[in-house]
Coordinates of C-alpha atoms and ligand atoms in Angstrom, one line a residue:
M178 CA 81.3 104.5 75.4
R179 CA 78.5 106.9 76.8
S180 CA 76.0 107.5 74.1
D181 CA 75.3 111.1 75.5
H182 CA 78.7 111.9 74.8
V183 CA 78.5 111.4 70.9
G184 CA 77.9 114.1 68.4
C185 CA 75.1 112.3 66.6
Y186 CA 73.6 111.6 70.2
G187 CA 73.0 115.3 70.6
Y188 CA 76.3 116.1 72.3
Q189 CA 77.5 119.6 71.2
R190 CA 80.7 119.7 73.0
I191 CA 82.6 117.1 70.7
Q192 CA 83.6 116.6 67.5
T193 CA 82.7 112.8 66.2
P194 CA 82.5 113.4 62.6
S195 CA 83.1 109.7 61.6
L196 CA 80.4 108.3 64.0
D197 CA 78.2 110.7 62.6
Q198 CA 78.6 109.9 59.2
V199 CA 77.9 106.3 60.1
A200 CA 74.8 107.4 61.9
K201 CA 73.9 109.4 58.8
D202 CA 74.6 106.4 56.4
G203 CA 72.5 104.1 58.3
V204 CA 70.2 103.6 61.2
R205 CA 70.9 105.1 65.0
F206 CA 69.2 103.7 67.8
A207 CA 68.6 106.3 70.2
E208 CA 67.8 104.0 73.3
A209 CA 70.1 101.1 73.1
F210 CA 71.2 99.1 76.4
T211 CA 73.9 96.6 77.6
P212 CA 73.0 94.2 79.7
S213 CA 76.6 94.6 81.7
P214 CA 78.4 97.5 82.8
I215 CA 81.9 95.2 82.5
T216 CA 83.8 94.7 79.5
N217 CA 84.1 90.8 79.5
S218 CA 80.5 90.1 80.1
S219 CA 79.1 93.0 77.6
H220 CA 81.3 91.6 74.6
A221 CA 80.3 88.4 75.3
S222 CA 76.5 89.2 75.2
I223 CA 77.5 91.3 71.7
L224 CA 79.0 87.9 70.2
T225 CA 76.5 85.7 71.6
G226 CA 73.2 87.3 71.7
L227 CA 73.0 86.0 75.4
L228 CA 72.6 87.6 78.7
P229 CA 75.6 87.3 81.1
S230 CA 73.6 84.8 83.5
S231 CA 72.9 83.0 80.0
H232 CA 76.3 82.7 78.8
G233 CA 78.1 82.7 82.0
V234 CA 80.7 85.1 81.8
S235 CA 79.8 87.2 84.7
D236 CA 83.2 88.0 85.4
F237 CA 86.8 88.7 84.2
G238 CA 88.6 85.6 83.5
M239 CA 85.5 83.4 83.2
P240 CA 85.3 81.1 80.3
L241 CA 82.9 81.5 77.5
E242 CA 81.8 77.7 77.5
A243 CA 81.8 76.0 73.8
A244 CA 78.1 75.3 74.3
H245 CA 77.4 79.0 73.4
V246 CA 77.5 79.6 69.9
T247 CA 79.2 82.8 68.9
L248 CA 78.6 84.9 65.8
P249 CA 81.8 84.5 64.2
E250 CA 81.4 80.6 64.6
L251 CA 77.9 80.9 62.6
L252 CA 79.4 82.9 60.0
R253 CA 82.3 81.1 59.4
K254 CA 80.3 78.2 58.7
Q255 CA 78.9 80.4 55.9
G256 CA 82.3 80.8 54.2
Y257 CA 83.1 84.5 55.8
R258 CA 86.7 84.9 57.0
T259 CA 86.5 85.9 60.4
A260 CA 89.0 88.3 62.8
A261 CA 89.3 90.3 65.7
F262 CA 91.6 92.9 66.9
I263 CA 91.4 93.6 70.5
G264 CA 92.3 97.0 72.4
A265 CA 93.1 95.8 75.8
V266 CA 94.4 93.0 77.2
I267 CA 91.1 92.5 79.1
L268 CA 89.9 90.6 75.9
D269 CA 93.2 88.5 75.6
S270 CA 91.9 84.8 75.0
K271 CA 95.0 83.5 76.4
S272 CA 94.3 85.0 80.0
L273 CA 91.5 87.3 80.9
A274 CA 88.9 86.3 78.3
P275 CA 89.0 82.2 77.5
G276 CA 86.7 81.4 74.9
L277 CA 86.0 84.7 73.2
D278 CA 88.3 83.8 70.3
R279 CA 86.0 80.9 69.2
G280 CA 85.0 81.1 65.6
F281 CA 87.7 83.6 64.7
D282 CA 90.4 82.5 62.1
F283 CA 92.4 85.1 63.6
Y284 CA 92.3 86.9 67.1
D285 CA 95.0 89.4 67.8
N286 CA 95.9 88.8 71.4
F287 CA 98.7 90.5 73.3
P288 CA 102.3 89.2 73.4
E289 CA 102.5 86.9 75.9
K290 CA 105.9 88.3 77.4
T291 CA 106.9 91.6 77.1
D292 CA 109.8 93.7 78.8
D293 CA 108.0 97.1 77.8
K294 CA 106.7 98.8 81.0
S295 CA 104.5 101.5 79.1
R296 CA 100.8 100.3 79.1
W297 CA 100.9 100.8 75.5
G298 CA 101.4 97.4 73.7
R299 CA 101.4 95.8 77.1
I300 CA 98.0 95.9 78.4
E301 CA 96.4 98.5 75.8
R302 CA 96.7 99.6 72.3
R303 CA 96.0 102.9 70.7
G304 CA 92.5 102.9 68.5
M305 CA 95.0 103.8 65.6
D306 CA 97.1 100.6 66.3
V307 CA 94.3 98.5 66.4
V308 CA 92.7 99.9 63.1
R309 CA 96.0 99.4 61.4
R310 CA 96.5 95.7 62.5
A311 CA 92.9 95.0 60.9
E312 CA 93.5 96.9 57.5
G313 CA 96.9 94.7 57.5
W314 CA 95.0 91.6 58.1
L315 CA 92.3 92.9 55.3
D316 CA 95.1 93.4 53.1
A317 CA 96.6 89.8 53.4
H318 CA 93.1 88.5 53.2
K319 CA 91.5 90.1 50.4
A320 CA 88.7 87.6 49.3
D321 CA 85.4 88.3 50.3
P322 CA 83.4 87.8 52.5
H323 CA 84.6 89.2 55.8
F324 CA 83.4 89.4 59.4
V325 CA 85.8 91.7 61.5
W326 CA 85.7 92.8 64.9
V327 CA 87.5 95.9 65.6
H328 CA 87.6 96.9 69.6
L329 CA 88.5 100.3 70.3
Y330 CA 89.2 100.7 74.0
D331 CA 90.1 104.4 74.2
P332 CA 87.1 105.6 75.9
H333 CA 87.7 103.8 78.8
D334 CA 89.1 104.6 82.0
P335 CA 91.8 105.5 82.4
Y336 CA 91.6 108.7 80.4
E337 CA 94.6 109.5 78.9
P338 CA 94.0 110.6 75.1
P339 CA 96.9 111.3 73.0
P340 CA 97.8 114.6 71.3
P341 CA 96.2 117.0 70.1
Y342 CA 93.1 115.5 71.9
D343 CA 95.0 115.9 75.5
Q344 CA 95.3 119.4 74.7
K345 CA 91.9 120.1 72.9
Y346 CA 89.8 118.2 75.3
K347 CA 91.9 119.4 78.2
D348 CA 89.1 119.3 80.9
R349 CA 87.4 116.5 79.5
P350 CA 89.8 113.8 78.7
Y351 CA 87.2 111.1 78.6
D352 CA 85.7 113.3 75.7
G353 CA 89.3 113.5 74.2
E354 CA 89.5 110.0 73.8
I355 CA 86.1 109.5 72.2
A356 CA 87.3 112.1 69.6
Y357 CA 90.5 110.2 69.1
A358 CA 88.8 106.8 69.0
D359 CA 86.7 108.5 66.0
S360 CA 89.7 109.4 64.2
A361 CA 90.9 106.0 64.1
L362 CA 87.3 105.1 63.0
A363 CA 87.8 107.6 60.2
D364 CA 91.1 105.7 59.0
L365 CA 89.0 102.4 58.9
L366 CA 85.9 104.0 56.9
A367 CA 88.6 105.9 54.6
Y368 CA 90.3 102.1 53.9
L369 CA 86.9 100.1 53.4
K370 CA 86.1 103.1 50.7
K371 CA 89.3 102.9 49.2
Q372 CA 88.9 99.2 48.7
D373 CA 85.6 99.8 47.6
W374 CA 84.2 97.7 50.2
Y375 CA 82.2 100.6 52.3
D376 CA 78.7 100.5 50.2
G377 CA 78.4 96.6 50.5
A378 CA 79.2 96.4 54.2
L379 CA 77.2 96.2 57.1
I380 CA 78.7 98.0 59.9
I381 CA 77.7 97.9 63.4
V382 CA 79.0 100.5 65.9
V383 CA 78.2 99.7 69.9
G384 CA 79.6 100.7 73.0
D385 CA 80.1 97.8 75.5
H386 CA 79.0 100.1 78.4
G387 CA 79.4 103.7 79.7
E388 CA 81.4 105.9 82.4
G389 CA 79.6 106.8 85.6
L390 CA 81.7 110.2 85.6
G391 CA 80.8 110.5 89.2
E392 CA 76.9 110.4 88.5
H393 CA 75.5 108.3 91.2
G394 CA 78.8 108.7 93.1
E395 CA 80.4 106.1 90.7
D396 CA 83.6 107.4 89.2
T397 CA 84.2 104.7 86.5
H398 CA 81.7 101.6 85.8
G399 CA 81.2 98.1 86.8
I400 CA 79.3 98.6 90.1
F401 CA 75.8 100.4 89.2
L402 CA 73.3 99.4 86.6
Y403 CA 72.3 103.1 86.0
D404 CA 71.9 104.5 82.4
S405 CA 75.2 106.3 82.7
T406 CA 77.3 103.0 82.3
T407 CA 74.4 101.2 80.4
H408 CA 73.0 103.4 77.7
V409 CA 75.2 102.8 74.9
P410 CA 75.6 104.2 71.1
L411 CA 74.2 101.9 68.4
L412 CA 74.6 102.6 64.8
L413 CA 73.7 100.2 62.2
K414 CA 74.9 101.0 58.3
L415 CA 73.0 98.6 56.2
P416 CA 74.6 97.4 52.9
Q417 CA 74.0 100.0 49.9
E418 CA 73.2 102.9 52.7
K419 CA 69.5 101.5 53.0
E420 CA 67.4 103.2 55.4
A421 CA 70.3 105.8 55.7
G422 CA 69.4 108.7 58.4
T423 CA 66.8 106.5 60.3
V424 CA 66.6 106.9 64.0
V425 CA 64.8 104.3 66.1
A426 CA 63.4 105.5 69.1
A427 CA 62.2 102.3 70.8
Q428 CA 64.5 100.5 73.5
V429 CA 66.6 98.0 72.2
R430 CA 69.4 95.8 73.6
T431 CA 73.1 95.0 72.4
V432 CA 71.8 91.3 72.7
D433 CA 69.7 91.9 69.7
I434 CA 72.9 92.5 67.5
L435 CA 73.3 88.9 66.7
P436 CA 69.8 88.0 65.6
T437 CA 69.9 91.1 63.4
V438 CA 73.2 90.0 61.7
L439 CA 71.8 86.5 61.3
D440 CA 68.5 88.1 60.0
L441 CA 70.8 89.8 57.3
T442 CA 72.9 87.3 56.3
R443 CA 70.0 85.0 56.2
T444 CA 71.3 82.1 58.4
A445 CA 68.6 79.7 58.7
K446 CA 69.7 77.7 61.9
A447 CA 69.8 80.5 64.5
P448 CA 71.0 79.6 68.1
K449 CA 68.9 80.7 70.9
S450 CA 69.0 84.0 72.1
D451 CA 68.1 86.4 74.6
G452 CA 67.8 89.1 71.8
T453 CA 65.5 89.7 68.6
S454 CA 66.5 91.2 65.2
L455 CA 66.4 94.6 64.8
L456 CA 65.2 94.9 61.3
A457 CA 61.3 94.7 62.3
L458 CA 61.8 97.8 64.3
I459 CA 63.7 100.0 61.1
G460 CA 60.9 102.0 59.2
D461 CA 58.4 101.5 62.1
K462 CA 57.3 98.3 61.1
E463 CA 57.0 97.7 64.9
E464 CA 57.2 100.3 67.4
S465 CA 57.2 98.7 70.9
S466 CA 60.1 98.8 73.1
R467 CA 62.0 95.7 74.4
T468 CA 62.7 94.8 77.9
A469 CA 66.3 95.7 78.9
F470 CA 67.8 93.5 81.7
G471 CA 70.7 94.5 83.3
E472 CA 73.4 92.4 85.9
T473 CA 76.4 92.9 87.6
D474 CA 78.4 90.7 89.7
Y475 CA 81.4 92.8 89.9
P476 CA 80.3 94.2 93.4
L477 CA 80.9 90.8 94.7
R478 CA 84.6 91.2 94.0
F479 CA 84.4 93.9 97.2
G480 CA 81.9 91.6 99.2
W481 CA 79.2 93.7 98.3
A482 CA 75.7 92.4 96.8
P483 CA 75.6 91.9 93.2
L484 CA 72.7 93.7 91.1
R485 CA 70.0 93.0 88.9
S486 CA 67.7 95.6 87.2
I487 CA 64.9 95.5 84.3
R488 CA 64.0 98.7 82.3
Q489 CA 60.6 98.6 80.9
D490 CA 57.8 100.9 79.9
G491 CA 59.6 104.2 80.9
F492 CA 60.5 102.7 84.5
K493 CA 63.7 101.0 86.1
F494 CA 63.6 98.8 88.9
I495 CA 66.9 97.8 90.4
E496 CA 67.0 94.7 92.8
A497 CA 69.2 95.6 95.7
P498 CA 69.4 95.1 99.4
R499 CA 67.9 98.5 99.3
P500 CA 65.8 98.2 95.9
E501 CA 65.3 101.2 93.6
L502 CA 62.5 102.2 91.2
Y503 CA 62.8 105.2 88.7
D504 CA 60.3 106.9 86.4
L505 CA 62.4 107.7 83.6
R506 CA 60.2 110.1 81.9
A507 CA 60.1 112.2 84.8
D508 CA 63.7 111.5 86.1
P509 CA 65.8 110.5 83.3
G510 CA 68.7 110.8 85.4
E511 CA 67.8 108.5 87.9
T512 CA 67.9 110.6 91.0
Q513 CA 64.7 110.0 92.7
N514 CA 64.0 106.4 94.0
R515 CA 60.5 105.9 94.2
Y516 CA 60.5 102.4 95.5
V517 CA 57.7 101.3 97.9
P518 CA 57.0 97.4 98.0
W519 CA 53.5 97.4 97.5
D520 CA 53.4 100.1 94.4
S521 CA 51.9 97.9 91.6
T522 CA 54.7 99.3 88.7
T523 CA 57.5 97.8 91.5
G524 CA 55.5 94.4 91.6
R525 CA 54.9 94.0 87.9
L526 CA 58.6 94.7 87.2
R527 CA 60.1 92.7 90.0
K528 CA 57.9 89.5 88.8
A529 CA 59.5 90.0 85.3
L530 CA 62.8 90.3 86.5
S531 CA 62.3 87.1 88.7
E532 CA 60.9 85.2 85.7
Q533 CA 63.8 86.3 83.6
R534 CA 66.2 85.0 86.5
G535 CA 64.6 81.7 86.5
K536 CA 65.0 81.2 82.9
T537 CA 68.8 81.6 82.9
R538 CA 71.2 79.8 84.9
S539 CA 71.6 81.7 88.3
G540 CA 74.7 84.2 87.9
A541 CA 75.0 84.8 91.8
G542 CA 76.4 82.2 93.6
R543 CA 78.9 80.9 91.3
S544 CA 83.0 82.2 92.1
P545 CA 84.5 84.3 90.1
G546 CA 87.1 83.2 87.6
A547 CA 90.2 82.2 88.8
V548 CA 93.3 84.0 86.8
S549 CA 96.8 83.6 87.4
S550 CA 99.1 86.0 89.5
G551 CA 100.6 87.4 86.3
T552 CA 96.9 88.2 84.9
V553 CA 96.0 90.0 88.5
S554 CA 98.7 92.7 87.7
E555 CA 97.4 93.0 84.4
L556 CA 93.8 93.5 85.9
R557 CA 94.9 96.0 88.4
A558 CA 96.6 98.0 85.9
L559 CA 93.6 98.4 84.1
G560 CA 91.9 99.4 87.2
Y561 CA 89.9 96.2 88.3
L562 CA 90.1 94.4 91.6
D563 CA 91.3 90.4 91.1
A564 CA 89.3 88.0 92.8
S565 CA 91.3 87.4 95.9
D566 CA 89.0 89.0 98.1
A567 CA 85.9 88.1 96.1
R568 CA 83.2 86.2 98.0
S569 CA 83.1 82.5 96.4
S570 CA 80.1 80.5 96.1
T571 CA 80.7 78.8 99.2
D572 CA 81.0 81.8 101.6
V573 CA 78.1 84.0 99.8
P574 CA 75.5 84.2 102.0
E575 CA 72.0 85.4 100.6
P576 CA 73.3 88.3 98.3
S577 CA 70.7 90.9 99.9
L578 CA 72.3 90.2 103.1
L579 CA 75.7 91.6 101.6
P580 CA 76.4 95.4 102.2
D581 CA 74.5 97.6 99.4
P582 CA 76.9 98.7 96.7
K583 CA 75.3 102.4 97.3
D584 CA 76.4 102.6 100.6
K585 CA 80.1 101.6 99.4
I586 CA 80.5 103.7 96.1
G587 CA 82.8 106.2 97.9
V588 CA 85.0 103.1 99.1
Q589 CA 85.3 101.7 95.6
N590 CA 86.4 105.2 94.1
L591 CA 89.2 105.3 96.5
L592 CA 90.4 101.7 95.8
H593 CA 90.1 102.5 92.1
T594 CA 92.2 105.5 92.5
A595 CA 94.8 103.6 94.5
M596 CA 95.2 101.0 91.9
M597 CA 95.7 103.6 89.3
A598 CA 98.2 105.2 91.2
Q599 CA 100.1 102.1 92.3
E600 CA 100.2 101.2 88.6
D601 CA 101.7 104.6 87.7
G602 CA 104.2 104.6 90.7
R603 CA 102.4 107.2 92.6
T604 CA 102.7 105.2 96.0
E605 CA 102.0 108.3 98.0
E606 CA 98.7 109.2 96.7
A607 CA 97.8 105.2 96.7
R608 CA 98.5 105.1 100.1
R609 CA 96.4 108.4 101.1
A610 CA 93.4 106.7 99.2
L611 CA 93.7 103.5 100.8
T612 CA 93.9 105.1 104.3
K613 CA 91.3 107.0 103.6
A614 CA 89.0 104.0 102.6
L615 CA 90.1 102.5 106.2
A616 CA 89.0 105.6 107.6
F617 CA 85.5 104.5 106.5
D618 CA 85.6 101.2 107.5
G619 CA 89.0 99.8 109.6
D620 CA 88.0 96.4 109.0
Y621 CA 87.5 96.5 105.4
A622 CA 89.5 93.3 104.3
V623 CA 90.0 94.5 100.7
A624 CA 91.7 97.8 101.5
L625 CA 93.9 96.2 104.6
R626 CA 95.3 93.6 102.0
Q627 CA 95.8 96.3 99.6
L628 CA 97.9 98.6 102.0
G629 CA 99.6 95.8 103.2
Q630 CA 100.7 94.8 99.9
L631 CA 101.8 98.3 99.2
E632 CA 103.9 98.8 102.0
M633 CA 105.4 95.3 101.4
A634 CA 106.3 96.4 97.8
S635 CA 107.9 99.5 99.1
A636 CA 110.0 97.7 101.4
N637 CA 108.3 99.1 104.4
Y638 CA 107.9 95.6 106.2
K639 CA 107.3 97.0 109.6
G640 CA 104.6 99.5 108.0
A641 CA 102.8 96.5 106.6
L642 CA 102.3 94.5 109.9
P643 CA 99.5 96.2 111.2
Y644 CA 97.4 95.9 108.1
L645 CA 98.3 92.2 107.6
K646 CA 98.2 91.2 111.3
R647 CA 94.4 92.9 111.2
L648 CA 93.3 91.1 107.9
C649 CA 94.8 87.7 109.6
D650 CA 92.5 88.3 112.6
L651 CA 89.5 89.1 110.6
R652 CA 90.2 86.0 108.3
P653 CA 91.6 83.3 110.8
N654 CA 90.7 80.5 108.3
E655 CA 92.6 82.4 105.1
A656 CA 95.8 80.4 104.5
R657 CA 96.8 83.5 102.1
A658 CA 96.2 86.2 104.8
A659 CA 98.6 84.2 107.3
L660 CA 101.0 84.0 104.4
D661 CA 101.2 87.5 103.6
Y662 CA 101.4 88.4 107.6
S663 CA 104.3 85.7 108.3
R664 CA 105.9 87.2 105.1
A665 CA 106.2 91.0 106.5
L666 CA 106.9 89.3 109.7
S667 CA 110.0 87.4 108.5
L668 CA 111.0 90.6 106.5
S669 CA 110.9 92.7 109.5
G670 CA 113.4 90.4 111.4
D671 CA 110.2 88.7 113.6
L672 CA 111.3 85.3 112.7
E673 CA 109.9 83.5 115.5
G674 CA 106.4 85.3 115.0
A675 CA 106.4 84.3 111.3
R676 CA 106.8 80.7 112.3
A677 CA 103.8 80.8 114.6
V678 CA 101.3 82.2 112.4
L679 CA 102.7 79.7 109.7
A680 CA 102.6 76.7 111.8
R681 CA 98.7 77.6 112.9
S682 CA 97.8 78.5 109.0
L683 CA 99.3 75.0 108.5
R684 CA 97.3 73.5 111.0
L685 CA 94.0 74.7 109.3
E686 CA 95.4 73.7 105.6
A687 CA 98.3 71.2 105.4
N688 CA 99.1 71.5 101.5
Q689 CA 100.6 75.0 101.4
P690 CA 103.8 74.7 99.5
E691 CA 104.2 78.5 100.0
A692 CA 104.2 78.5 103.7
R693 CA 106.4 75.4 103.6
L694 CA 108.9 77.6 101.5
L695 CA 108.7 80.7 103.7
L696 CA 109.3 77.9 106.8
G697 CA 112.2 76.4 105.2
Q698 CA 113.8 79.9 104.7
I699 CA 113.3 81.0 108.1
A700 CA 114.8 77.9 109.0
L701 CA 117.7 78.6 107.0
K702 CA 118.3 82.0 108.4
G703 CA 118.6 80.6 112.0
A704 CA 121.0 77.7 110.7
R705 CA 118.4 75.1 111.7
Y706 CA 119.1 73.1 108.6
K707 CA 117.7 69.9 109.5
T708 CA 114.3 71.7 109.9
A709 CA 114.8 73.1 106.7
E710 CA 115.6 70.3 104.9
D711 CA 112.0 68.8 105.9
E712 CA 110.2 72.2 104.9
F713 CA 111.5 72.3 101.6
A714 CA 110.9 68.5 101.0
S715 CA 107.2 68.9 102.2
A716 CA 107.1 72.0 99.6
L717 CA 108.4 69.9 96.6
L718 CA 106.4 66.8 97.5
L719 CA 103.4 69.4 96.7
E720 CA 105.3 71.2 94.0
P721 CA 108.2 69.1 92.3
A722 CA 109.1 71.4 89.9
N723 CA 109.5 74.6 92.3
E724 CA 113.0 75.8 91.7
Q725 CA 112.9 78.1 95.1
A726 CA 112.3 74.8 97.1
Q727 CA 115.0 73.0 95.1
I728 CA 117.4 75.8 95.9
G729 CA 116.5 75.8 99.6
L730 CA 116.7 72.1 99.9
A731 CA 120.2 72.2 98.3
K732 CA 121.4 74.6 100.9
A733 CA 119.8 73.0 103.7
L734 CA 121.7 69.6 102.5
L735 CA 125.1 71.8 102.0
G736 CA 124.7 73.2 105.7
Q737 CA 124.4 69.2 107.0
K738 CA 127.4 68.7 104.8
K739 CA 125.7 65.9 102.7
F740 CA 127.5 67.0 99.5
T741 CA 126.6 64.1 97.7
D742 CA 123.0 64.5 98.2
A743 CA 123.1 68.1 97.2
R744 CA 125.0 67.5 94.3
E745 CA 122.6 65.1 93.1
L746 CA 119.8 67.1 93.7
L747 CA 121.4 70.2 91.8
E748 CA 122.6 68.2 88.8
T749 CA 118.9 67.1 88.3
T750 CA 117.6 70.5 88.5
A751 CA 120.4 71.9 86.2
A752 CA 119.8 69.2 83.6
A753 CA 116.1 70.4 83.6
G754 CA 117.3 73.7 82.0
T755 CA 117.3 76.3 84.7
Q756 CA 118.7 79.9 84.2
N757 CA 119.2 80.1 87.7
A758 CA 122.9 81.1 88.4
E759 CA 122.2 80.9 92.2
L760 CA 121.7 77.0 91.4
F761 CA 125.3 76.7 89.8
D762 CA 126.8 78.9 93.0
L763 CA 125.7 76.1 95.0
L764 CA 126.8 73.2 92.7
E765 CA 130.2 75.0 92.7
E766 CA 130.3 74.4 96.6
A767 CA 129.1 71.1 96.4
Y768 CA 132.0 70.2 94.0
R769 CA 134.6 71.7 95.7
A770 CA 133.8 69.9 98.9
L771 CA 133.8 66.9 97.1
G772 CA 137.1 67.4 95.8
R773 CA 136.1 68.1 92.1
P774 CA 137.7 71.4 91.2
V775 CA 137.4 71.2 87.4
D776 CA 133.5 70.6 87.6
A777 CA 133.4 73.2 90.5
N778 CA 135.1 75.8 87.8
R779 CA 132.9 75.0 85.3
A780 CA 129.7 75.3 87.4
R781 CA 131.2 78.7 88.1
E782 CA 131.6 79.8 84.7
R783 CA 127.9 78.8 84.3
A784 CA 126.9 81.0 86.7
R785 CA 128.7 84.0 85.6
S786 CA 127.9 83.8 82.2
M787 CA 124.1 83.5 83.3
R788 CA 124.5 86.5 85.1
Q789 CA 126.3 88.1 82.0
E790 CA 123.1 87.3 80.1
K791 CA 120.8 88.5 82.5
T792 CA 122.4 92.0 82.7
R793 CA 122.7 92.3 78.9
N794 CA 118.7 91.8 78.9
Ligands
ZN126 ZN1 84.9 97.9 78.8

């Protein structure tokens, strides 16, 4: 949530009565900054008091390692009951945020499997849903004390506020989402008051990052480190409403939250932190502003340079291939880049930034978290690019040699538009956006792959060919590019072409079960059963439980009239509890050929009941 879109931060065009109430009952930090414009990294920083380069969660899917102590862990040791209620699958500890649940007695993850096609409940929860879940848990666990994290994801791209906020803020859906989230907060505050918990509670309201809303060319967030995405609201309501109505003007950071809570709960043994308790700043005991660092590795996913920033004494310096320096007092919108290498301010900030980088583990150069294909589609549905195109530690050169994200932001916006359109089934719009991205740069691998995949998903296999071929030419050593291209060739009828591409790819990297599988299927189509048998057998050597390979192998065996071998293989696979009806079709065929009609009929029955079961679901 951007701080400048909240009522108590001076925004006149919105109604946020609950946030304003917390500010009135507590302390408002006018200048609070997140070190990261990315959800996972930012929340990990809040919960550990560490910068992303210290805690290591510099991207989605990267685990928060056990060495980094979390706030709930520390509070649980002191007897607190701890629970977390999340509003988006991006923070699910089973998939995209491993380790973030550490220290929580209860962490409200998303269901592992759901047939629900709507985004609500599957990848996102409305704020009111999250709040009600938290209230339900508190009802069931009444004994004090509690530490509860309630994550409201609504004020976040994509902007789709529910009624009546979609009408009330028709032209400003982001504001509509903030106003809606505020109404969910109202429910939570009323609940706390009803339980007589409000006065005694420490309530911290903080944003994990803002949104670009087109500023600096950035539609959403994640690529840049400007204030539009890093300046967040931070409210602190102390027990018994102490210091109510105080406004702190000094610059603070979200990594200061953990030390503040430990200070207030008198936790003696605090872990090493990149932040400092905020209590010293309240009531003018200390006035000095703190240095705010910023980091983003997200550009690496697009093949662009990661960014680092430092915000100090009214200046911001951004380390980038083309560095930036802003005089924030004269130019709060960060529109006039005053960078010159010999400038003394530049020198001072650059030195402080590199000293900080020396202190923490290096974030750049490590590869992004590996996520499964299931979570890849969740990531895309949320508008983020998966790691498939990211540079890894082995192929990232000196980051300053990568393109500057400033030169690429238009392309990033188009990719983002395409992802969201594809998720919503607006294929034509996605196609238009990706074609436009390729008009900027015809050899841009990320767009080539996306467009190729889009045409494949639309069953336009011939249409996918030129994009996937170009990608294959650009990345001759990449097995996945070869696999995608050969799949398109095979589905558009060019089996010979597909075979040649796969053979070349397997010469570079022999252990590719998917490539072996595809070669086996191509051989089956051409009735070359012995070749098919060898390919499927190779696939099974690499992935013994691969059901597609088992089925392919059975077909190859049946094609060669090796009925006993086929029967043995199929019986073993069936005994493992498969739900695949085709396997029983093949088993029926084997039994019939072997003169066992009773078994054949039983296999046919199994296949039929499985298909019925499937249509019922
Ligand atoms: Zn976020």
